[in-house]
mmCIF file of C-alpha atoms in Angstrom:
data_model
loop_
_atom_site.group_PDB
_atom_site.id
_atom_site.type_symbol
_atom_site.label_atom_id
_atom_site.label_comp_id
_atom_site.label_asym_id
_atom_site.label_seq_id
_atom_site.Cartn_x
_atom_site.Cartn_y
_atom_site.Cartn_z
ATOM 1 C CA MET A 1 -8.868 8.602 -16.049
ATOM 2 C CA ALA A 2 -8.864 11.890 -13.952
ATOM 3 C CA VAL A 3 -10.122 10.200 -10.873
ATOM 4 C CA MET A 4 -7.570 7.448 -11.167
ATOM 5 C CA PHE A 5 -4.911 9.726 -11.529
ATOM 6 C CA GLY A 6 -5.870 11.874 -8.705
ATOM 7 C CA SER A 7 -6.218 8.720 -6.593
ATOM 8 C CA GLY A 8 -2.723 7.588 -7.223
ATOM 9 C CA LEU A 9 -1.222 11.129 -6.822
ATOM 10 C CA SER A 10 -3.179 11.513 -3.578
ATOM 11 C CA ASN A 11 -1.852 8.351 -2.343
ATOM 12 C CA GLN A 12 1.928 9.237 -3.112
ATOM 13 C CA THR A 13 1.337 12.797 -1.802
ATOM 14 C CA GLY A 14 -0.101 11.478 1.317
ATOM 15 C CA ALA A 15 2.933 9.146 1.929
ATOM 16 C CA ALA A 16 5.325 11.912 1.077
ATOM 17 C CA ILE A 17 3.680 14.308 3.645
ATOM 18 C CA GLY A 18 3.558 11.697 6.262
ATOM 19 C CA SER A 19 7.282 10.942 6.047
ATOM 20 C CA LEU A 20 7.581 14.796 6.962
ATOM 21 C CA ALA A 21 6.549 13.778 10.414
ATOM 22 C CA PHE A 22 9.034 11.118 10.765
ATOM 23 C CA PRO A 23 11.707 13.109 12.653
ATOM 24 C CA VAL A 24 9.113 13.596 15.358
ATOM 25 C CA LEU A 25 6.749 10.698 15.419
ATOM 26 C CA GLY A 26 8.705 8.160 13.442
ATOM 27 C CA PRO A 27 7.054 5.901 11.017
ATOM 28 C CA LEU A 28 5.315 3.842 13.788
ATOM 29 C CA GLY A 29 3.748 6.886 14.922
ATOM 30 C CA VAL A 30 2.686 8.108 11.418
ATOM 31 C CA VAL A 31 1.221 4.675 10.620
ATOM 32 C CA ALA A 32 -0.608 4.521 14.011
ATOM 33 C CA VAL A 33 -2.231 7.897 13.149
ATOM 34 C CA ARG A 34 -2.794 6.578 9.420
ATOM 35 C CA GLN A 35 -4.743 3.512 10.853
ATOM 36 C CA TYR A 36 -7.008 5.685 12.908
ATOM 37 C CA VAL A 37 -7.990 7.809 9.963
ATOM 38 C CA ALA A 38 -8.368 4.806 7.682
ATOM 39 C CA ALA A 39 -10.821 3.039 10.320
ATOM 40 C CA LEU A 40 -12.813 6.159 10.605
ATOM 41 C CA ALA A 41 -13.228 6.440 6.765
ATOM 42 C CA LEU A 42 -14.077 2.951 6.222
ATOM 43 C CA VAL A 43 -16.319 2.596 9.074
ATOM 44 C CA ALA A 44 -18.369 5.453 7.772
ATOM 45 C CA VAL A 45 -18.751 3.909 4.460
ATOM 46 C CA GLY A 46 -18.859 0.205 5.287
ATOM 47 C CA ARG A 47 -21.004 0.436 8.462
ATOM 48 C CA PRO A 48 -20.003 -3.058 9.708
ATOM 49 C CA ARG A 49 -22.526 -5.116 11.683
ATOM 50 C CA LEU A 50 -19.844 -6.791 14.000
ATOM 51 C CA ARG A 51 -22.063 -8.676 16.142
ATOM 52 C CA ALA A 52 -23.612 -10.611 13.250
ATOM 53 C CA PHE A 53 -20.209 -11.741 11.996
ATOM 54 C CA THR A 54 -19.660 -15.424 12.358
ATOM 55 C CA TRP A 55 -16.217 -17.097 12.940
ATOM 56 C CA ARG A 56 -15.887 -18.062 9.328
ATOM 57 C CA GLN A 57 -16.183 -14.387 8.457
ATOM 58 C CA TRP A 58 -14.026 -13.056 11.458
ATOM 59 C CA TRP A 59 -10.964 -15.191 10.878
ATOM 60 C CA PRO A 60 -10.088 -13.705 7.280
ATOM 61 C CA VAL A 61 -11.053 -10.285 8.643
ATOM 62 C CA LEU A 62 -8.553 -10.610 11.514
ATOM 63 C CA LEU A 63 -5.838 -11.822 9.103
ATOM 64 C CA LEU A 64 -6.534 -8.785 6.723
ATOM 65 C CA ALA A 65 -6.292 -6.475 9.783
ATOM 66 C CA VAL A 66 -2.759 -7.841 10.573
ATOM 67 C CA VAL A 67 -1.609 -7.667 6.967
ATOM 68 C CA PHE A 68 -3.072 -4.114 6.514
ATOM 69 C CA GLY A 69 -1.137 -2.773 9.463
ATOM 70 C CA THR A 70 2.075 -4.766 8.774
ATOM 71 C CA MET A 71 2.000 -3.494 5.163
ATOM 72 C CA ASN A 72 1.857 0.043 6.041
ATOM 73 C CA LEU A 73 4.149 -0.195 8.822
ATOM 74 C CA THR A 74 6.978 -1.993 6.673
ATOM 75 C CA LEU A 75 6.264 0.528 3.540
ATOM 76 C CA TYR A 76 6.618 3.740 5.682
ATOM 77 C CA THR A 77 9.675 2.397 7.417
ATOM 78 C CA ALA A 78 11.128 1.582 3.975
ATOM 79 C CA ILE A 79 10.258 4.946 3.016
ATOM 80 C CA ASP A 80 12.220 6.273 5.830
ATOM 81 C CA ARG A 81 15.196 4.375 4.891
ATOM 82 C CA ILE A 82 15.342 4.283 1.034
ATOM 83 C CA GLY A 83 13.019 6.870 -0.237
ATOM 84 C CA LEU A 84 9.426 7.073 -1.603
ATOM 85 C CA GLY A 85 10.030 6.051 -5.290
ATOM 86 C CA LEU A 86 12.164 2.922 -4.420
ATOM 87 C CA ALA A 87 10.098 1.708 -1.445
ATOM 88 C CA VAL A 88 6.700 1.872 -3.607
ATOM 89 C CA THR A 89 8.311 0.188 -6.609
ATOM 90 C CA LEU A 90 9.331 -2.746 -4.485
ATOM 91 C CA GLU A 91 6.092 -2.772 -2.792
ATOM 92 C CA PHE A 92 4.392 -2.876 -6.317
ATOM 93 C CA LEU A 93 5.948 -6.103 -6.843
ATOM 94 C CA GLY A 94 3.206 -7.590 -4.757
ATOM 95 C CA PRO A 95 0.288 -7.158 -6.937
ATOM 96 C CA LEU A 96 2.545 -7.940 -10.040
ATOM 97 C CA THR A 97 3.190 -11.225 -8.591
ATOM 98 C CA VAL A 98 -0.385 -11.989 -7.958
ATOM 99 C CA ALA A 99 -1.151 -11.213 -11.576
ATOM 100 C CA LEU A 100 1.717 -13.358 -12.850
ATOM 101 C CA ALA A 101 1.544 -16.317 -10.532
ATOM 102 C CA ALA A 102 -1.526 -18.009 -12.026
ATOM 103 C CA SER A 103 -0.463 -17.603 -15.717
ATOM 104 C CA ARG A 104 1.240 -20.102 -17.795
ATOM 105 C CA ARG A 105 1.849 -17.621 -20.792
ATOM 106 C CA ARG A 106 5.570 -17.238 -22.026
ATOM 107 C CA LEU A 107 4.735 -13.677 -22.267
ATOM 108 C CA ASP A 108 4.009 -13.401 -18.651
ATOM 109 C CA ALA A 109 7.192 -15.399 -17.732
ATOM 110 C CA GLY A 110 9.120 -12.603 -19.627
ATOM 111 C CA CYS A 111 7.417 -9.962 -17.601
ATOM 112 C CA ALA A 112 8.397 -11.823 -14.601
ATOM 113 C CA VAL A 113 12.141 -11.892 -15.826
ATOM 114 C CA LEU A 114 11.780 -8.105 -16.851
ATOM 115 C CA ALA A 115 10.407 -7.207 -13.260
ATOM 116 C CA ALA A 116 13.078 -9.275 -11.513
ATOM 117 C CA ALA A 117 15.905 -7.541 -13.520
ATOM 118 C CA GLY A 118 14.620 -4.288 -12.366
ATOM 119 C CA VAL A 119 14.624 -5.567 -8.629
ATOM 120 C CA VAL A 120 18.201 -6.680 -9.248
ATOM 121 C CA VAL A 121 19.287 -3.274 -10.336
ATOM 122 C CA LEU A 122 17.402 -1.810 -7.329
ATOM 123 C CA MET A 123 19.055 -4.141 -4.857
ATOM 124 C CA ARG A 124 22.649 -4.198 -6.451
ATOM 125 C CA PRO A 125 25.587 -3.832 -3.952
ATOM 126 C CA ARG A 126 26.781 -0.404 -3.372
ATOM 127 C CA PRO A 127 28.480 1.395 -0.309
ATOM 128 C CA SER A 128 25.354 3.455 0.206
ATOM 129 C CA THR A 129 22.910 0.455 -0.144
ATOM 130 C CA ASP A 130 20.368 0.032 2.743
ATOM 131 C CA TYR A 131 19.594 -3.511 2.776
ATOM 132 C CA ALA A 132 17.363 -3.349 5.789
ATOM 133 C CA GLY A 133 15.298 -0.726 3.841
ATOM 134 C CA LEU A 134 15.182 -2.944 0.708
ATOM 135 C CA ALA A 135 14.105 -5.926 2.672
ATOM 136 C CA LEU A 136 11.257 -3.896 4.366
ATOM 137 C CA GLY A 137 10.131 -2.898 0.928
ATOM 138 C CA LEU A 138 9.732 -6.610 -0.257
ATOM 139 C CA VAL A 139 8.114 -7.396 2.905
ATOM 140 C CA ALA A 140 5.464 -4.764 2.093
ATOM 141 C CA ALA A 141 5.367 -6.342 -1.283
ATOM 142 C CA CYS A 142 4.313 -9.661 0.376
ATOM 143 C CA CYS A 143 1.829 -7.947 2.619
ATOM 144 C CA TRP A 144 0.370 -6.267 -0.505
ATOM 145 C CA ALA A 145 0.005 -9.605 -2.316
ATOM 146 C CA SER A 146 -1.492 -11.103 0.741
ATOM 147 C CA TYR A 147 -3.862 -8.002 1.245
ATOM 148 C CA ILE A 148 -5.251 -8.627 -2.339
ATOM 149 C CA LEU A 149 -5.984 -12.433 -1.746
ATOM 150 C CA LEU A 150 -7.510 -11.795 1.457
ATOM 151 C CA ASN A 151 -9.515 -9.007 0.320
ATOM 152 C CA ARG A 152 -10.948 -11.137 -2.206
ATOM 153 C CA LEU A 153 -11.771 -13.740 0.363
ATOM 154 C CA VAL A 154 -13.391 -11.288 2.812
ATOM 155 C CA GLY A 155 -15.417 -9.762 -0.128
ATOM 156 C CA GLN A 156 -16.900 -13.114 -0.628
ATOM 157 C CA ARG A 157 -17.802 -13.746 2.893
ATOM 158 C CA VAL A 158 -18.841 -10.409 4.049
ATOM 159 C CA PRO A 159 -21.193 -8.276 2.172
ATOM 160 C CA GLY A 160 -20.467 -4.863 0.917
ATOM 161 C CA ALA A 161 -17.454 -3.137 2.557
ATOM 162 C CA GLN A 162 -18.190 -4.452 5.927
ATOM 163 C CA GLY A 163 -15.154 -6.645 5.939
ATOM 164 C CA ALA A 164 -12.729 -4.044 5.010
ATOM 165 C CA ALA A 165 -14.151 -1.669 7.532
ATOM 166 C CA ALA A 166 -13.958 -4.189 10.189
ATOM 167 C CA ALA A 167 -10.227 -5.058 9.464
ATOM 168 C CA ALA A 168 -9.594 -1.390 9.734
ATOM 169 C CA CYS A 169 -11.113 -0.997 13.029
ATOM 170 C CA VAL A 170 -9.131 -4.129 14.313
ATOM 171 C CA SER A 171 -6.048 -2.770 13.021
ATOM 172 C CA ALA A 172 -6.798 0.743 14.490
ATOM 173 C CA LEU A 173 -7.433 -0.702 18.003
ATOM 174 C CA THR A 174 -4.178 -2.587 17.753
ATOM 175 C CA PHE A 175 -2.341 0.465 17.154
ATOM 176 C CA LEU A 176 -4.041 2.485 19.804
ATOM 177 C CA PRO A 177 -1.274 1.396 22.742
ATOM 178 C CA ILE A 178 1.517 1.703 20.094
ATOM 179 C CA GLY A 179 0.292 5.334 19.324
ATOM 180 C CA ALA A 180 0.247 6.197 23.119
ATOM 181 C CA VAL A 181 3.623 4.850 23.761
ATOM 182 C CA VAL A 182 4.897 6.659 20.883
ATOM 183 C CA ALA A 183 3.217 10.048 22.128
ATOM 184 C CA LEU A 184 4.750 9.630 25.610
ATOM 185 C CA ARG A 185 8.082 8.874 24.299
ATOM 186 C CA HIS A 186 8.094 11.459 21.497
ATOM 187 C CA PRO A 187 5.705 14.215 22.421
ATOM 188 C CA PRO A 188 4.004 15.220 19.080
ATOM 189 C CA THR A 189 4.069 18.717 17.606
ATOM 190 C CA ALA A 190 0.867 20.277 15.889
ATOM 191 C CA GLY A 191 2.583 20.100 12.638
ATOM 192 C CA ALA A 192 3.707 16.607 12.911
ATOM 193 C CA VAL A 193 0.148 15.229 13.945
ATOM 194 C CA LEU A 194 -1.475 17.418 10.994
ATOM 195 C CA CYS A 195 1.179 15.568 8.416
ATOM 196 C CA ALA A 196 0.044 12.294 10.077
ATOM 197 C CA VAL A 197 -3.457 13.060 9.610
ATOM 198 C CA ALA A 198 -2.991 14.290 6.039
ATOM 199 C CA ALA A 199 -1.291 11.009 5.211
ATOM 200 C CA GLY A 200 -4.213 8.962 6.714
ATOM 201 C CA VAL A 201 -6.650 11.131 4.499
ATOM 202 C CA LEU A 202 -4.706 11.302 1.473
ATOM 203 C CA SER A 203 -3.305 7.820 1.455
ATOM 204 C CA SER A 204 -6.250 5.839 2.851
ATOM 205 C CA ALA A 205 -9.484 7.753 2.670
ATOM 206 C CA VAL A 206 -9.241 9.433 -0.568
ATOM 207 C CA PRO A 207 -7.914 6.473 -2.603
ATOM 208 C CA TYR A 208 -10.358 4.154 -1.195
ATOM 209 C CA LEU A 209 -13.412 6.273 -2.083
ATOM 210 C CA ALA A 210 -11.902 7.043 -5.505
ATOM 211 C CA ASP A 211 -11.402 3.404 -6.234
ATOM 212 C CA LEU A 212 -15.006 2.572 -5.288
ATOM 213 C CA LEU A 213 -16.173 5.242 -7.469
ATOM 214 C CA THR A 214 -13.857 4.405 -10.411
ATOM 215 C CA LEU A 215 -14.602 0.431 -10.323
ATOM 216 C CA ARG A 216 -18.187 1.119 -10.947
ATOM 217 C CA SER A 217 -17.531 2.164 -14.526
ATOM 218 C CA VAL A 218 -13.845 0.965 -15.233
ATOM 219 C CA PRO A 219 -13.012 -2.613 -16.099
ATOM 220 C CA PRO A 220 -10.734 -4.068 -13.549
ATOM 221 C CA GLN A 221 -7.972 -4.722 -16.174
ATOM 222 C CA THR A 222 -7.978 -1.014 -17.056
ATOM 223 C CA PHE A 223 -7.800 -0.146 -13.417
ATOM 224 C CA GLY A 224 -5.000 -2.504 -12.628
ATOM 225 C CA LEU A 225 -3.052 -1.161 -15.586
ATOM 226 C CA PHE A 226 -3.349 2.387 -14.340
ATOM 227 C CA MET A 227 -2.234 1.457 -11.061
ATOM 228 C CA SER A 228 1.199 0.598 -12.677
ATOM 229 C CA VAL A 229 1.933 4.554 -12.819
ATOM 230 C CA ASN A 230 2.192 4.316 -8.998
ATOM 231 C CA PRO A 231 5.914 3.961 -8.862
ATOM 232 C CA VAL A 232 6.363 6.484 -11.251
ATOM 233 C CA LEU A 233 4.355 9.071 -9.528
ATOM 234 C CA ALA A 234 6.018 8.142 -6.055
ATOM 235 C CA ALA A 235 9.374 8.796 -7.896
ATOM 236 C CA LEU A 236 8.177 12.264 -9.026
ATOM 237 C CA VAL A 237 6.517 13.104 -5.821
ATOM 238 C CA GLY A 238 9.702 12.131 -3.805
ATOM 239 C CA ARG A 239 11.665 14.490 -5.874
ATOM 240 C CA LEU A 240 9.367 17.228 -5.915
ATOM 241 C CA VAL A 241 8.291 17.092 -2.005
ATOM 242 C CA LEU A 242 11.162 15.436 -0.438
ATOM 243 C CA GLY A 243 14.068 16.270 -2.670
ATOM 244 C CA GLN A 244 14.864 12.657 -3.068
ATOM 245 C CA THR A 245 16.858 12.224 -6.268
ATOM 246 C CA LEU A 246 17.182 9.018 -8.289
ATOM 247 C CA GLY A 247 20.035 8.020 -10.820
ATOM 248 C CA ALA A 248 19.533 6.552 -14.285
ATOM 249 C CA PRO A 249 19.646 2.828 -13.140
ATOM 250 C CA GLU A 250 16.847 3.419 -10.487
ATOM 251 C CA TRP A 251 14.780 5.156 -13.131
ATOM 252 C CA ALA A 252 15.531 2.205 -15.477
ATOM 253 C CA ALA A 253 14.479 -0.273 -12.615
ATOM 254 C CA ILE A 254 11.183 1.466 -11.942
ATOM 255 C CA GLY A 255 10.418 1.505 -15.812
ATOM 256 C CA ALA A 256 10.974 -2.386 -15.878
ATOM 257 C CA VAL A 257 8.659 -3.013 -12.994
ATOM 258 C CA VAL A 258 6.097 -0.488 -14.686
ATOM 259 C CA ALA A 259 6.646 -2.127 -17.979
ATOM 260 C CA ALA A 260 6.366 -5.690 -16.768
ATOM 261 C CA ASN A 261 2.960 -4.834 -15.221
ATOM 262 C CA ALA A 262 1.499 -2.804 -18.380
ATOM 263 C CA VAL A 263 2.508 -5.519 -20.741
ATOM 264 C CA SER A 264 1.077 -8.519 -18.857
ATOM 265 C CA LEU A 265 -2.193 -6.752 -18.446
ATOM 266 C CA THR A 266 -2.662 -5.283 -21.920
ATOM 267 C CA ALA A 267 -1.982 -8.815 -23.563
ATOM 268 C CA ARG A 268 -4.805 -10.504 -21.412
#
């Protein structure tokens, strides 16, 4: 439990620290650095034998790389526009949808309605509503759902963590020219780079290694249930680190999404 809580807290704290570099590097620059750090961490763990991959193994790895980069980019851009708590809550709809999609139980249908009600509250029209930011959060959710399905496929076709490591490498290589352009157009400061690197370590390396350790002794259902606290952790970290406050309707919407996931998993 301590490792799972630490993993979630590390993930959200890393995202908050990374957002501190947005004024200098922008979300694109921070995501580029995060991809580099993630690749280094996953390669160290997975040690992929790239030359031994067949095309049957390569194509889901390449798709996973595209989804991985797009997921992080849309999430960080959403964080920049609508705040950490709301962005992570919307992104969390991805794994929740995957969990509910294959079910035919009435209880899960009720959970889907509850989560949808939370989304309606988050996206209700207001003078200050940033629809682009909300849309990016939903794109991140679609990417996370695709990430789960592709990871499952890659895990079946590529041994160990080699597939995830290879996807991280491809994603990092894709972001190399992007990072170079960002650095030329917006010369980075030491503080901004440190924040971006911290985001990579805390939001990629630490959670990945913690999840590997946790899943050796914790059932997947328990693990998935505990993941549902991430929107709450994101909202709290956003308040404490970034000073992003949420009103009662937003907290109620976050609670609805978290409750839908918790009820669905505990009833299985």
